[in-house]
């Protein structure tokens, strides 16, 4: 399969690219390198540096490809509060631009990385895809808009599309050093450097954490299985509170004697809980997450000090 991976120089994208190449697929990456890094990409990948929301750039990148996995986005809820227009341009317009490029290039399949954030503060746990979305941040709105564009392009133009609602993805190489870093890299980096890990809010909020290797399997299956369309949850199906996660990070790092955690303000746009119902992904894609959290965290810890963490 000839795959275009937008955002392929990012955290999830670079794992996907490596696995896809290892399985004999041909891979092209389109990335503006705003968060991604060219050094993350292995030999044999064609990198086009450019903005996915630019129609001509996306169209050129899509030429000749069989499937597009669209990961390029301005990630993170807090970033979207600081820069909603930039988030919308890159994410909403970026998704439309990719769908339009696929339509004209004749690519048979588009897989979009959506997000569990589209559910907002739902009370349905585990959360099935039938739960009415209620986004609570510009980021979540932009992800839901991408899903709708994908559905409309399928209905109007016969493009085969699937949006995967990714829950909280973690694993080796996830940056800890940007202002919008996620929980796991922040905690592990703090423990590694002897700094106090910061817990926002009271720490009882809980997250469904899914290992990047499991997410890569879901993305590759999704790219191949054209008959599976619509939206699917991609999570572990389990939820862990932030304080329990910190304690597990202490265990896997062996740094239980470090400084006490510091309290940070509750983040606006944060939801109390996420937990995926993954029945549909299991039934339709034959996918479920297989990496136990403690094992995945230990492997992420051991991958330090990589230049990425
Ligand atoms: P990331 O920031 O590491 O990767 C995103 C990549 O997209 C980066 O390489 C960046 O340079 C590139 N990019 C951003 N804007 C672009 C633009 N306009 N044109 C071209 N490239 C652009 O993030 P990630 O964690 O690898 O996330 C990948 C995708 O998965 C994103 O769509 C994100 O919204 C989604 N997602 C991630 C998570 C998670 O927990 N990491 C959860 C839910 C959804």
mmCIF file of N, CA and C in Angstrom, residues 44-125:
data_model
loop_
_atom_site.group_PDB
_atom_site.id
_atom_site.type_symbol
_atom_site.label_atom_id
_atom_site.label_comp_id
_atom_site.label_asym_id
_atom_site.label_seq_id
_atom_site.Cartn_x
_atom_site.Cartn_y
_atom_site.Cartn_z
ATOM 1 N N UNK A 44 14.198 6.177 3.882
ATOM 2 C CA UNK A 44 13.247 5.552 2.956
ATOM 3 C C UNK A 44 11.894 6.236 2.932
ATOM 4 N N UNK A 45 11.761 7.288 3.714
ATOM 5 C CA UNK A 45 10.490 8.007 3.720
ATOM 6 C C UNK A 45 10.648 9.286 2.924
ATOM 7 N N UNK A 46 9.647 9.545 2.102
ATOM 8 C CA UNK A 46 9.677 10.786 1.340
ATOM 9 C C UNK A 46 8.990 11.848 2.204
ATOM 10 N N UNK A 47 9.702 12.912 2.556
ATOM 11 C CA UNK A 47 9.113 13.967 3.392
ATOM 12 C C UNK A 47 8.815 15.197 2.545
ATOM 13 N N UNK A 48 7.557 15.617 2.560
ATOM 14 C CA UNK A 48 7.212 16.898 1.945
ATOM 15 C C UNK A 48 6.910 17.855 3.088
ATOM 16 N N UNK A 49 7.665 18.938 3.159
ATOM 17 C CA UNK A 49 7.452 19.907 4.228
ATOM 18 C C UNK A 49 6.451 20.933 3.730
ATOM 19 N N UNK A 50 5.299 21.019 4.400
ATOM 20 C CA UNK A 50 4.290 21.971 3.959
ATOM 21 C C UNK A 50 3.068 21.932 4.856
ATOM 22 N N UNK A 51 2.193 22.893 4.617
ATOM 23 C CA UNK A 51 0.997 23.077 5.438
ATOM 24 C C UNK A 51 -0.173 22.314 4.817
ATOM 25 N N UNK A 52 -0.737 21.392 5.597
ATOM 26 C CA UNK A 52 -1.816 20.544 5.094
ATOM 27 C C UNK A 52 -3.071 21.363 4.751
ATOM 28 N N UNK A 53 -3.214 22.509 5.361
ATOM 29 C CA UNK A 53 -4.426 23.288 5.090
ATOM 30 C C UNK A 53 -4.320 24.071 3.782
ATOM 31 N N UNK A 54 -3.153 24.018 3.160
ATOM 32 C CA UNK A 54 -3.005 24.620 1.843
ATOM 33 C C UNK A 54 -3.437 23.585 0.796
ATOM 34 N N UNK A 55 -4.482 23.907 0.043
ATOM 35 C CA UNK A 55 -5.081 22.949 -0.886
ATOM 36 C C UNK A 55 -4.097 22.367 -1.877
ATOM 37 N N UNK A 56 -3.228 23.244 -2.442
ATOM 38 C CA UNK A 56 -2.302 22.756 -3.474
ATOM 39 C C UNK A 56 -1.245 21.827 -2.884
ATOM 40 N N UNK A 57 -0.819 22.154 -1.653
ATOM 41 C CA UNK A 57 0.197 21.324 -0.987
ATOM 42 C C UNK A 57 -0.380 19.939 -0.698
ATOM 43 N N UNK A 58 -1.602 19.918 -0.160
ATOM 44 C CA UNK A 58 -2.231 18.623 0.167
ATOM 45 C C UNK A 58 -2.482 17.825 -1.107
ATOM 46 N N UNK A 59 -2.924 18.508 -2.169
ATOM 47 C CA UNK A 59 -3.216 17.809 -3.428
ATOM 48 C C UNK A 59 -1.945 17.164 -3.987
ATOM 49 N N UNK A 60 -0.836 17.897 -3.935
ATOM 50 C CA UNK A 60 0.430 17.350 -4.461
ATOM 51 C C UNK A 60 0.862 16.140 -3.640
ATOM 52 N N UNK A 61 0.659 16.203 -2.331
ATOM 53 C CA UNK A 61 1.094 15.095 -1.468
ATOM 54 C C UNK A 61 0.241 13.846 -1.681
ATOM 55 N N UNK A 62 -1.021 14.038 -2.068
ATOM 56 C CA UNK A 62 -1.937 12.894 -2.198
ATOM 57 C C UNK A 62 -1.754 12.122 -3.502
ATOM 58 N N UNK A 63 -1.086 12.721 -4.482
ATOM 59 C CA UNK A 63 -0.975 12.098 -5.811
ATOM 60 C C UNK A 63 -0.369 10.694 -5.721
ATOM 61 N N UNK A 64 -1.073 9.728 -6.293
ATOM 62 C CA UNK A 64 -0.544 8.362 -6.410
ATOM 63 C C UNK A 64 -0.757 7.490 -5.186
ATOM 64 N N UNK A 65 -1.253 8.061 -4.093
ATOM 65 C CA UNK A 65 -1.357 7.260 -2.864
ATOM 66 C C UNK A 65 -2.645 6.424 -2.852
ATOM 67 N N UNK A 66 -2.595 5.303 -2.113
ATOM 68 C CA UNK A 66 -3.779 4.446 -1.987
ATOM 69 C C UNK A 66 -4.636 4.860 -0.795
ATOM 70 N N UNK A 67 -3.975 5.320 0.253
ATOM 71 C CA UNK A 67 -4.699 5.672 1.476
ATOM 72 C C UNK A 67 -3.980 6.813 2.172
ATOM 73 N N UNK A 68 -4.778 7.638 2.868
ATOM 74 C CA UNK A 68 -4.204 8.764 3.612
ATOM 75 C C UNK A 68 -4.567 8.593 5.081
ATOM 76 N N UNK A 69 -3.550 8.647 5.938
ATOM 77 C CA UNK A 69 -3.817 8.690 7.384
ATOM 78 C C UNK A 69 -3.532 10.125 7.809
ATOM 79 N N UNK A 70 -4.584 10.812 8.187
ATOM 80 C CA UNK A 70 -4.472 12.252 8.459
ATOM 81 C C UNK A 70 -4.300 12.506 9.954
ATOM 82 N N UNK A 71 -3.038 12.766 10.334
ATOM 83 C CA UNK A 71 -2.713 13.016 11.746
ATOM 84 C C UNK A 71 -2.328 14.474 11.988
ATOM 85 N N UNK A 72 -2.023 15.210 10.911
ATOM 86 C CA UNK A 72 -1.530 16.579 11.106
ATOM 87 C C UNK A 72 -2.575 17.414 11.813
ATOM 88 N N UNK A 73 -2.190 18.060 12.888
ATOM 89 C CA UNK A 73 -3.124 18.911 13.634
ATOM 90 C C UNK A 73 -2.351 19.700 14.663
ATOM 91 N N UNK A 74 -2.941 20.827 15.061
ATOM 92 C CA UNK A 74 -2.466 21.515 16.259
ATOM 93 C C UNK A 74 -3.121 20.770 17.411
ATOM 94 N N UNK A 75 -2.284 20.014 18.150
ATOM 95 C CA UNK A 75 -2.777 19.139 19.199
ATOM 96 C C UNK A 75 -2.989 19.940 20.486
ATOM 97 N N UNK A 76 -3.809 19.396 21.353
ATOM 98 C CA UNK A 76 -3.970 19.848 22.739
ATOM 99 C C UNK A 76 -5.072 20.879 22.939
ATOM 100 N N UNK A 77 -5.899 20.552 23.935
ATOM 101 C CA UNK A 77 -7.002 21.443 24.318
ATOM 102 C C UNK A 77 -6.476 22.808 24.775
ATOM 103 N N UNK A 78 -5.479 22.878 25.692
ATOM 104 C CA UNK A 78 -5.041 24.197 26.166
ATOM 105 C C UNK A 78 -4.495 25.079 25.043
ATOM 106 N N UNK A 79 -3.811 24.478 24.076
ATOM 107 C CA UNK A 79 -3.304 25.270 22.954
ATOM 108 C C UNK A 79 -4.467 25.931 22.214
ATOM 109 N N UNK A 80 -5.569 25.188 22.084
ATOM 110 C CA UNK A 80 -6.698 25.719 21.319
ATOM 111 C C UNK A 80 -7.388 26.869 22.057
ATOM 112 N N UNK A 81 -7.192 26.951 23.374
ATOM 113 C CA UNK A 81 -7.738 28.094 24.118
ATOM 114 C C UNK A 81 -6.845 29.312 23.885
ATOM 115 N N UNK A 82 -5.545 29.073 23.745
ATOM 116 C CA UNK A 82 -4.608 30.172 23.492
ATOM 117 C C UNK A 82 -4.684 30.645 22.040
ATOM 118 N N UNK A 83 -4.918 29.712 21.124
ATOM 119 C CA UNK A 83 -4.835 30.040 19.687
ATOM 120 C C UNK A 83 -5.966 29.348 18.916
ATOM 121 N N UNK A 84 -7.222 29.771 19.162
ATOM 122 C CA UNK A 84 -8.341 29.066 18.509
ATOM 123 C C UNK A 84 -8.361 29.187 16.990
ATOM 124 N N UNK A 85 -7.935 30.349 16.470
ATOM 125 C CA UNK A 85 -7.996 30.526 15.015
ATOM 126 C C UNK A 85 -6.967 29.640 14.322
ATOM 127 N N UNK A 86 -5.775 29.587 14.901
ATOM 128 C CA UNK A 86 -4.722 28.738 14.341
ATOM 129 C C UNK A 86 -5.143 27.267 14.413
ATOM 130 N N UNK A 87 -5.759 26.877 15.539
ATOM 131 C CA UNK A 87 -6.243 25.492 15.697
ATOM 132 C C UNK A 87 -7.270 25.179 14.619
ATOM 133 N N UNK A 88 -8.195 26.092 14.420
ATOM 134 C CA UNK A 88 -9.256 25.827 13.446
ATOM 135 C C UNK A 88 -8.703 25.745 12.024
ATOM 136 N N UNK A 89 -7.771 26.650 11.719
ATOM 137 C CA UNK A 89 -7.212 26.649 10.356
ATOM 138 C C UNK A 89 -6.485 25.326 10.088
ATOM 139 N N UNK A 90 -5.638 24.944 11.023
ATOM 140 C CA UNK A 90 -4.858 23.717 10.803
ATOM 141 C C UNK A 90 -5.742 22.467 10.883
ATOM 142 N N UNK A 91 -6.672 22.430 11.826
ATOM 143 C CA UNK A 91 -7.414 21.185 12.078
ATOM 144 C C UNK A 91 -8.662 21.074 11.202
ATOM 145 N N UNK A 92 -9.565 22.051 11.307
ATOM 146 C CA UNK A 92 -10.812 21.948 10.539
ATOM 147 C C UNK A 92 -10.515 22.110 9.043
ATOM 148 N N UNK A 93 -9.837 23.205 8.709
ATOM 149 C CA UNK A 93 -9.546 23.449 7.306
ATOM 150 C C UNK A 93 -8.557 22.395 6.778
ATOM 151 N N UNK A 94 -7.640 21.971 7.650
ATOM 152 C CA UNK A 94 -6.671 20.940 7.254
ATOM 153 C C UNK A 94 -7.374 19.636 6.878
ATOM 154 N N UNK A 95 -8.375 19.240 7.666
ATOM 155 C CA UNK A 95 -9.096 17.988 7.355
ATOM 156 C C UNK A 95 -9.854 18.118 6.040
ATOM 157 N N UNK A 96 -10.489 19.272 5.846
ATOM 158 C CA UNK A 96 -11.224 19.489 4.592
ATOM 159 C C UNK A 96 -10.258 19.449 3.402
ATOM 160 N N UNK A 97 -9.121 20.058 3.579
ATOM 161 C CA UNK A 97 -8.122 20.107 2.517
ATOM 162 C C UNK A 97 -7.642 18.694 2.145
ATOM 163 N N UNK A 98 -7.467 17.831 3.158
ATOM 164 C CA UNK A 98 -7.031 16.443 2.911
ATOM 165 C C UNK A 98 -8.126 15.669 2.178
ATOM 166 N N UNK A 99 -9.371 15.853 2.580
ATOM 167 C CA UNK A 99 -10.487 15.139 1.935
ATOM 168 C C UNK A 99 -10.614 15.573 0.476
ATOM 169 N N UNK A 100 -10.460 16.858 0.250
ATOM 170 C CA UNK A 100 -10.543 17.392 -1.107
ATOM 171 C C UNK A 100 -9.383 16.841 -1.957
ATOM 172 N N UNK A 101 -8.204 16.782 -1.358
ATOM 173 C CA UNK A 101 -7.039 16.236 -2.075
ATOM 174 C C UNK A 101 -7.279 14.772 -2.415
ATOM 175 N N UNK A 102 -7.840 14.018 -1.467
ATOM 176 C CA UNK A 102 -8.099 12.585 -1.701
ATOM 177 C C UNK A 102 -9.116 12.405 -2.820
ATOM 178 N N UNK A 103 -10.153 13.237 -2.811
ATOM 179 C CA UNK A 103 -11.194 13.136 -3.836
ATOM 180 C C UNK A 103 -10.580 13.321 -5.226
ATOM 181 N N UNK A 104 -9.731 14.338 -5.372
ATOM 182 C CA UNK A 104 -9.199 14.631 -6.708
ATOM 183 C C UNK A 104 -8.059 13.695 -7.101
ATOM 184 N N UNK A 105 -7.337 13.181 -6.087
ATOM 185 C CA UNK A 105 -6.210 12.288 -6.419
ATOM 186 C C UNK A 105 -6.700 10.858 -6.631
ATOM 187 N N UNK A 106 -7.961 10.595 -6.267
ATOM 188 C CA UNK A 106 -8.472 9.233 -6.424
ATOM 189 C C UNK A 106 -7.965 8.283 -5.348
ATOM 190 N N UNK A 107 -7.500 8.829 -4.207
ATOM 191 C CA UNK A 107 -7.078 7.953 -3.092
ATOM 192 C C UNK A 107 -8.321 7.213 -2.603
ATOM 193 N N UNK A 108 -8.153 5.929 -2.339
ATOM 194 C CA UNK A 108 -9.333 5.114 -2.058
ATOM 195 C C UNK A 108 -9.835 5.262 -0.621
ATOM 196 N N UNK A 109 -8.987 5.771 0.266
ATOM 197 C CA UNK A 109 -9.344 5.683 1.674
ATOM 198 C C UNK A 109 -8.740 6.835 2.466
ATOM 199 N N UNK A 110 -9.511 7.429 3.375
ATOM 200 C CA UNK A 110 -8.966 8.450 4.273
ATOM 201 C C UNK A 110 -9.312 8.071 5.712
ATOM 202 N N UNK A 111 -8.281 8.019 6.558
ATOM 203 C CA UNK A 111 -8.472 7.760 7.985
ATOM 204 C C UNK A 111 -8.106 9.035 8.726
ATOM 205 N N UNK A 112 -9.028 9.550 9.524
ATOM 206 C CA UNK A 112 -8.767 10.777 10.275
ATOM 207 C C UNK A 112 -8.523 10.468 11.743
ATOM 208 N N UNK A 113 -7.545 11.179 12.338
ATOM 209 C CA UNK A 113 -7.349 11.076 13.789
ATOM 210 C C UNK A 113 -8.289 12.074 14.453
ATOM 211 N N UNK A 114 -9.399 11.543 14.990
ATOM 212 C CA UNK A 114 -10.270 12.397 15.796
ATOM 213 C C UNK A 114 -9.870 12.201 17.257
ATOM 214 N N UNK A 115 -10.730 12.606 18.171
ATOM 215 C CA UNK A 115 -10.311 12.610 19.573
ATOM 216 C C UNK A 115 -11.490 12.342 20.501
ATOM 217 N N UNK A 116 -11.181 11.709 21.630
ATOM 218 C CA UNK A 116 -12.207 11.468 22.660
ATOM 219 C C UNK A 116 -12.754 12.787 23.195
ATOM 220 N N UNK A 117 -12.023 13.891 22.960
ATOM 221 C CA UNK A 117 -12.493 15.184 23.475
ATOM 222 C C UNK A 117 -13.827 15.588 22.857
ATOM 223 N N UNK A 118 -14.217 14.972 21.735
ATOM 224 C CA UNK A 118 -15.515 15.345 21.136
ATOM 225 C C UNK A 118 -16.672 15.005 22.068
ATOM 226 N N UNK A 119 -16.469 14.058 23.007
ATOM 227 C CA UNK A 119 -17.562 13.666 23.916
ATOM 228 C C UNK A 119 -17.805 14.706 25.009
ATOM 229 N N UNK A 120 -16.816 15.591 25.250
ATOM 230 C CA UNK A 120 -16.973 16.587 26.315
ATOM 231 C C UNK A 120 -17.122 15.904 27.659
ATOM 232 N N UNK A 121 -17.963 16.483 28.519
ATOM 233 C CA UNK A 121 -18.111 15.945 29.881
ATOM 234 C C UNK A 121 -19.280 14.963 29.922
ATOM 235 N N UNK A 122 -19.208 13.930 29.119
ATOM 236 C CA UNK A 122 -20.294 12.949 29.102
ATOM 237 C C UNK A 122 -20.367 12.197 30.439
ATOM 238 N N UNK A 123 -21.547 11.636 30.728
ATOM 239 C CA UNK A 123 -21.678 10.831 31.954
ATOM 240 C C UNK A 123 -21.804 9.352 31.602
ATOM 241 N N UNK A 124 -21.643 9.018 30.322
ATOM 242 C CA UNK A 124 -21.797 7.618 29.893
ATOM 243 C C UNK A 124 -20.440 6.925 29.894
ATOM 244 N N UNK A 125 -20.254 5.934 30.792
ATOM 245 C CA UNK A 125 -18.970 5.214 30.879
ATOM 246 C C UNK A 125 -19.179 3.716 30.936
#
